Coordinates of C-alpha atoms in Angstrom, one line a residue:
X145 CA -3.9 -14.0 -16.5
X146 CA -1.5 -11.4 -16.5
X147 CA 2.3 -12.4 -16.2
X148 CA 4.7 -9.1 -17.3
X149 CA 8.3 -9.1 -18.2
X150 CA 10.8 -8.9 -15.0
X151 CA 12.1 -5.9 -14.5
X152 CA 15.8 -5.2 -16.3
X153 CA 15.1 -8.7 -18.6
X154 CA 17.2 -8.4 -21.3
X155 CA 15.5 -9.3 -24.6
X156 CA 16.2 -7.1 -27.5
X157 CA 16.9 -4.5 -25.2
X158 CA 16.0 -3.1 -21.5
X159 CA 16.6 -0.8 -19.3
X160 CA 17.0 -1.0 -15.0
X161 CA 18.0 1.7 -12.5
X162 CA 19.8 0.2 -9.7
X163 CA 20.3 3.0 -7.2
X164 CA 21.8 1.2 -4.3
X165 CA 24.4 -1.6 -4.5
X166 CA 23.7 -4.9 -2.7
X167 CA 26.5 -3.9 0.2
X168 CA 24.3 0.0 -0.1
X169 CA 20.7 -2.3 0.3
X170 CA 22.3 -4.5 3.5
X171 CA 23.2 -0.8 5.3
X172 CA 19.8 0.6 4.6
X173 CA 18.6 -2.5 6.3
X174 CA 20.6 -2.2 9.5
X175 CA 20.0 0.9 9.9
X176 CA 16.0 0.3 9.9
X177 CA 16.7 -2.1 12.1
X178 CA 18.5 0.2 14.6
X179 CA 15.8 2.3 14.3
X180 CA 12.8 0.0 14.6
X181 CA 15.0 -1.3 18.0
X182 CA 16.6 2.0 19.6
X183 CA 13.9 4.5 18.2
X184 CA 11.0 2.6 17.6
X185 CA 7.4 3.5 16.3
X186 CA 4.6 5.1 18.1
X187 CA 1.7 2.5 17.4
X188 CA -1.5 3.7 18.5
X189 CA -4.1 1.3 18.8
X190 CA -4.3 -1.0 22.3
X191 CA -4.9 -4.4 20.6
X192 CA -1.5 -3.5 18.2
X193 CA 0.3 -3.2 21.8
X194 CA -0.6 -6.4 23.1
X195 CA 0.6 -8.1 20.1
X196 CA 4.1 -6.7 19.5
X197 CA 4.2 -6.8 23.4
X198 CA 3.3 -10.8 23.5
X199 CA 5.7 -11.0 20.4
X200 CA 8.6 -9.3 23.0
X201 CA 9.0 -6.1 21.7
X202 CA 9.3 -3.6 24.3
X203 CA 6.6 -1.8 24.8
X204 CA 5.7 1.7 26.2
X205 CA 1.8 1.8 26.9
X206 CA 1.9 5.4 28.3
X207 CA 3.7 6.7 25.5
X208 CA 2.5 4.1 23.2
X209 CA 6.4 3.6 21.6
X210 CA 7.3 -0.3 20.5
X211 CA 10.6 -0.6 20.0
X212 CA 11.2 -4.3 18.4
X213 CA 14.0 -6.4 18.4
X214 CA 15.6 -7.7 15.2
X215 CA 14.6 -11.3 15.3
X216 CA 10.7 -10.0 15.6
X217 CA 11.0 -8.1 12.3
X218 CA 13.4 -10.1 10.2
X219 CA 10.8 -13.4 11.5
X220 CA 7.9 -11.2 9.8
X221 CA 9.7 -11.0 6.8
X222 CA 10.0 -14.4 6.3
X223 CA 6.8 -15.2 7.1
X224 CA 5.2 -12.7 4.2
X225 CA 4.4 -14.4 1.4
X226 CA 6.8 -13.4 -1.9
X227 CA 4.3 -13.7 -4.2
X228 CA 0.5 -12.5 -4.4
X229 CA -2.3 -13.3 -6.9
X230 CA -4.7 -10.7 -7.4
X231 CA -8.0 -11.3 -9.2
X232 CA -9.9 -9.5 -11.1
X233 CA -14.0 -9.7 -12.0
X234 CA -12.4 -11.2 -15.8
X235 CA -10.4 -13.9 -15.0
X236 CA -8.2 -12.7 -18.6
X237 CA -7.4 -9.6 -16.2
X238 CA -6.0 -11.1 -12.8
X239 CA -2.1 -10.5 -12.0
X240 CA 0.5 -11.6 -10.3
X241 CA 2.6 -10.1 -7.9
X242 CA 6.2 -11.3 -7.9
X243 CA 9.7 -11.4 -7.7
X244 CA 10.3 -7.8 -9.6
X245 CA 8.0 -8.6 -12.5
X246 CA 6.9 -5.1 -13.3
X247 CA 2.9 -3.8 -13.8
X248 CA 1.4 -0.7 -14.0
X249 CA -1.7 0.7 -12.0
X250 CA -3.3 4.3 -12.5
X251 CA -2.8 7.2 -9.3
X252 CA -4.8 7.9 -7.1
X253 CA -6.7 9.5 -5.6
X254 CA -7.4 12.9 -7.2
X255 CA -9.8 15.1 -5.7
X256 CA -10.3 17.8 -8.7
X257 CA -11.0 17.3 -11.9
X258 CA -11.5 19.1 -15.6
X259 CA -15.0 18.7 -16.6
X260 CA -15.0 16.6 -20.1
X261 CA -18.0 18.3 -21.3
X262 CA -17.9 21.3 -20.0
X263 CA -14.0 22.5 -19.1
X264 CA -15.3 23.1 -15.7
X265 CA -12.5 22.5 -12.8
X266 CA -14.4 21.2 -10.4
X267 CA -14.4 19.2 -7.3
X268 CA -14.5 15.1 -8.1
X269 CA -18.3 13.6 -7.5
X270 CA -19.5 10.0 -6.9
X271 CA -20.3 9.8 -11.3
X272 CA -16.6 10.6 -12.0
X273 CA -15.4 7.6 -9.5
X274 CA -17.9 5.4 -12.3
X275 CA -16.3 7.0 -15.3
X276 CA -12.8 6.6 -14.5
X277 CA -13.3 3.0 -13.6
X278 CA -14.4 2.4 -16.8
X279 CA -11.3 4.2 -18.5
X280 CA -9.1 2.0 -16.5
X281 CA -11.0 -0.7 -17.3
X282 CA -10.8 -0.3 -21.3
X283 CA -6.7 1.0 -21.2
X284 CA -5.2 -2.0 -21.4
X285 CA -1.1 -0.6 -20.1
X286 CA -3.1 -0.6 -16.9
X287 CA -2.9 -4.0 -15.1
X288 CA -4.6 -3.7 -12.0
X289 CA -6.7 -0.4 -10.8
X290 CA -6.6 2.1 -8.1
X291 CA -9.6 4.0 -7.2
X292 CA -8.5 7.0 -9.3
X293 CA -10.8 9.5 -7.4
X294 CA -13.1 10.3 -4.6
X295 CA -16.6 11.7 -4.6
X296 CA -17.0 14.7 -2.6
X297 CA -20.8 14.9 -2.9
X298 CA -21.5 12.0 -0.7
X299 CA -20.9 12.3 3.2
X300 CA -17.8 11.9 4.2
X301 CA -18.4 9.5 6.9
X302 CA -19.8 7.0 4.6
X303 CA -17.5 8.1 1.4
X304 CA -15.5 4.7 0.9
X305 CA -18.4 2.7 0.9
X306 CA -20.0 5.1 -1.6
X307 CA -16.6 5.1 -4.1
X308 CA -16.9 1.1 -3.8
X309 CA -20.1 1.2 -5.0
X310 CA -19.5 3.1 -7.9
X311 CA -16.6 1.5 -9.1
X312 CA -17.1 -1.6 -8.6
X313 CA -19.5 -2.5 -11.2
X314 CA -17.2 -0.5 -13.8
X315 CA -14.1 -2.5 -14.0
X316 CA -13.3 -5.9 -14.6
X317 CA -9.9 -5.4 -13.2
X318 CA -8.7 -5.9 -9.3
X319 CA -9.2 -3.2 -7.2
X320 CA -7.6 -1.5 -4.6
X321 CA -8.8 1.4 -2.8
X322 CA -8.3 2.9 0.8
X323 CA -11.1 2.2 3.4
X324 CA -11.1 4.7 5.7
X325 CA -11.2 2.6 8.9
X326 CA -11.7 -1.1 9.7
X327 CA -15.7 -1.0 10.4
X328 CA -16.1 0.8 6.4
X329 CA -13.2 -1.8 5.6
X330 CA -16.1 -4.8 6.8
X331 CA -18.5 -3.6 5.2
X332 CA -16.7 -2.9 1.7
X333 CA -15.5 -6.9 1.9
X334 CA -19.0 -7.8 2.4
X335 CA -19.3 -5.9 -0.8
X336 CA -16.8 -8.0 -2.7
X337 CA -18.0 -11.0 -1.4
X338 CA -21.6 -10.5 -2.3
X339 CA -19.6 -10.0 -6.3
X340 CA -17.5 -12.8 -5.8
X341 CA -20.0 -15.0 -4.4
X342 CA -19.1 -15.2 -1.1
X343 CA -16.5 -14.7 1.3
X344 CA -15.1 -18.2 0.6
X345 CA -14.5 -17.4 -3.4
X346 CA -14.1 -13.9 -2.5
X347 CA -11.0 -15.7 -0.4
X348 CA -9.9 -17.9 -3.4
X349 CA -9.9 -15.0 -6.1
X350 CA -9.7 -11.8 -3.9
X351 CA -10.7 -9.2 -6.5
X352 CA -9.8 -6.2 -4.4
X353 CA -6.9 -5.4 -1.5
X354 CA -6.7 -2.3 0.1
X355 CA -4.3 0.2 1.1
X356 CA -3.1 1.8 4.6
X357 CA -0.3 4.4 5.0
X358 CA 1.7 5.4 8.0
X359 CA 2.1 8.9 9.0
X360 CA 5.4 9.9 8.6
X361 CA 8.1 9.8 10.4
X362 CA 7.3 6.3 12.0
X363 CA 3.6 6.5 13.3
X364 CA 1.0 3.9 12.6
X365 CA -2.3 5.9 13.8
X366 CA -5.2 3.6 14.8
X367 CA -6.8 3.6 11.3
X368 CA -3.7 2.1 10.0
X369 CA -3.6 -0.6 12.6
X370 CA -7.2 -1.1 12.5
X371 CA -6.6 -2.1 8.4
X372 CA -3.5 -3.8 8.6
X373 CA -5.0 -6.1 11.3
X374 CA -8.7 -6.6 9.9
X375 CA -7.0 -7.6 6.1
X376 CA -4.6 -10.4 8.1
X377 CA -7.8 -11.6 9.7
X378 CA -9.7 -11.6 6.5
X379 CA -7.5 -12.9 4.4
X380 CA -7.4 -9.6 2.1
X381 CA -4.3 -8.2 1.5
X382 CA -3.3 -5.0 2.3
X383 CA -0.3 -2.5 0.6
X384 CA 1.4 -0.6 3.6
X385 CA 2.1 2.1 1.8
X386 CA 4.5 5.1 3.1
X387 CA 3.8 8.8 2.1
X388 CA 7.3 10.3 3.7
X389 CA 8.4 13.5 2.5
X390 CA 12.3 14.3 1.9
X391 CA 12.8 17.7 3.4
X392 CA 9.5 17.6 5.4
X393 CA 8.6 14.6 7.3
X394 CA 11.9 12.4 6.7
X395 CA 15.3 13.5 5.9
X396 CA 16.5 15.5 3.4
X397 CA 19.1 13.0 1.6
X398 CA 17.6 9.6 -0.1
X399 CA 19.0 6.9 2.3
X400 CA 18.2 8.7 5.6
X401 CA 13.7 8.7 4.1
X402 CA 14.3 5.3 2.5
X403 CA 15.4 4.4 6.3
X404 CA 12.4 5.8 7.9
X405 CA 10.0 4.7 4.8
X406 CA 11.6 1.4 5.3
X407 CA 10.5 1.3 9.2
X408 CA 7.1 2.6 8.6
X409 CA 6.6 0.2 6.4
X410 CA 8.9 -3.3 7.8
X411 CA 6.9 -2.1 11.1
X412 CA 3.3 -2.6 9.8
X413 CA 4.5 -5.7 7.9
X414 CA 5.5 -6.9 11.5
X415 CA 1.8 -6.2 12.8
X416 CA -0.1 -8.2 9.8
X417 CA 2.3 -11.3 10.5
X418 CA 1.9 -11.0 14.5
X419 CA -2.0 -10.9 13.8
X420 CA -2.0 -13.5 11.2
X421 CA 1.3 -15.3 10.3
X422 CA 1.4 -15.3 6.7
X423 CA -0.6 -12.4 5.9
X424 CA -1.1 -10.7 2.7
X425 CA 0.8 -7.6 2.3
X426 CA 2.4 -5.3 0.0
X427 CA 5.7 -2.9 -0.1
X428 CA 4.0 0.0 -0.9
X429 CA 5.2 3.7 -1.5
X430 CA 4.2 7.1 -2.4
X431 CA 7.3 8.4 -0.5
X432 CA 8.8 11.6 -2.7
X433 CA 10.3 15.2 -2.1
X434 CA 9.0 17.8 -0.5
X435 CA 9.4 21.2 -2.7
X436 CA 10.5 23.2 -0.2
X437 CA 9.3 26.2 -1.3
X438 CA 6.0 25.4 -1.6
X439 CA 5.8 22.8 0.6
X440 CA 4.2 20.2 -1.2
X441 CA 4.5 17.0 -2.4
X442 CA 6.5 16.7 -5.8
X443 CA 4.7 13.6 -7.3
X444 CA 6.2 13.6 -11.1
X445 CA 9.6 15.0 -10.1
X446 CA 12.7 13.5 -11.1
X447 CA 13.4 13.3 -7.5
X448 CA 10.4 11.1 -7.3
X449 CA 11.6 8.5 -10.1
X450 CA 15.0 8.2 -7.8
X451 CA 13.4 7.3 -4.9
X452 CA 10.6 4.8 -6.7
X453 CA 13.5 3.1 -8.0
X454 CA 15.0 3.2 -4.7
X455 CA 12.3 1.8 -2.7
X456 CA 11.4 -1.1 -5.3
X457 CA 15.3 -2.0 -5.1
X458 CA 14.5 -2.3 -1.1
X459 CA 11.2 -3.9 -1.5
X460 CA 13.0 -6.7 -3.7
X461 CA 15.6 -6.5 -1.3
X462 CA 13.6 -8.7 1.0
X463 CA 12.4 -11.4 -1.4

């Protein structure tokens, strides 16, 4: 089993970015708050509506708005668990989710790729999900895996199911990976349970979660509901990740998108604990800057790093 260093523990040396002080991290907070209350999110699935409705969130079926009280969200907090264990196929490689002990996954998901045999760039195919399971699998900096890329010579409508299959039998690592919807998300547990032995091991060491991200600013489309509601009832966990954009679907300065990547994700939080208290889920992120000439997402930038070390200070924040 996998236990890291904490994050900023000082041994011979170390190193922490704390971009937000704790008086900085309480503001942010309100202000979600105000916004999860006054603005609220559009949440766009009819069984999501009942539940924040029966929680007493006020709820606007036509235009399919929540806006939830404080109590309701800060109640979901609580009730998340602080720490997640996360199996993998080799018991040598599960991890542990904690506090702000630090670990390192690979991207995902890329959908081109350089040929290693030939130079050829080249769309991703079903092969290259296999192969870069395995690199994962043999780099040992990477603790847990992400489904690196996506095959594009499968159809679409069955793709997840088709990436699971190919990389699960290449790593011994846990596993996450995006499923599409919750009837591919079924049938990809089935999957894992089949691996683990069935659903009752597959519930005891859960060797893959899976991830969901709102659409930015503050939507949570059906597919996202769908996920975040299927993994509470399953007993996977789920990372709610938010993909905002400074300059492009959230504000342009760092607090105003943490707010509104804080909502997006506090909000689905809110939906895995109102369908199962206790729920599995993560504080996830791919938030970053949008380059505003191009219009497109500056993943590597230093603008990035900031707001990474912004948004774990926020997702620690609640621990």
């Amino acid at each position: 089993m996998r236990r890291n260093l904490h994050a900023g523990k000082r041994q011979s040396g170390g190193l922490s970015l704390n971009i937000f002080t704790r008086e900085e991290l309480d503001e942010i907070h309100f202000a979600t708050l105000e916004v999860l209350e006054h603005t609220g999110l559009l949440i766009d699935d009819d069984e999501a509506l009942e539940l924040f409705h029966g929680a007493g969130a006020r709820v606007d079926k036509e235009k399919r708005i929540v806006k939830m009280p404080p109590y309701i969200v800060e109640d979901a907090i609580r009730s998340a668990p602080s720490k997640l264990f996360l199996a993998g196929r080799n018991p040598e490689n599960d991890f542990i989710m904690e506090g702000n002990r630090v670990g390192f996954t690979n991207f995902g998901e890329g959908v081109f790729i350089i040929d290693p045999y030939t130079g050829e760039h080249r769309e991703t195919t079903k092969q290259d999900v296999a192969d870069s399971a395995k690199i994962c699998d043999y780099l040992s900096e990477i603790d847990v895996y992400e489904r690196a890329v996506g095959a594009s010579d499968v159809p679409m409508e069955t793709v997840q199911l088709h990436n699971a299959e190919a990389w699960f039998p290449n790593t011994s690592k846990h596993g996450f990976m995006g499923p599409g919807n919750a009837y591919l998300m079924q049938r990809i547990t089935a999957m894992a349970a089949a691996i683990a032995g069935g659903m009752d091991n597959l519930r005891e060491r859960p060797i893959i979660s899976f991830i969901t991200c709102p659409v930015s600013p503050l939507q949570l489309v059906p597919e996202t509901c769908e996920i975040i509601m299927e993994g509470a009832r399953s007993g996977m966990a789920v990372n709610i990740l938010s993909m905002a954009m400074a300059g492009g679907s959230s504000p342009v300065t760092l607090a105003g998108t943490l707010v509104d990547h804080n909502a997006e994700v506090l909000g689905g939080i809110v939906l895995s604990q109102l369908t199962q208290r206790g729920a599995k889920v993560i504080y996830g992120s791919s938030t970053t800057a949008m380059d505003l000439r191009k219009a497109a997402a500056t993943v590597g930038s230093p603008e990035c790093a900031v707001i990474n070390a912004a948004v774990a200070q926020m997702a620690t924040y609640y621990l």
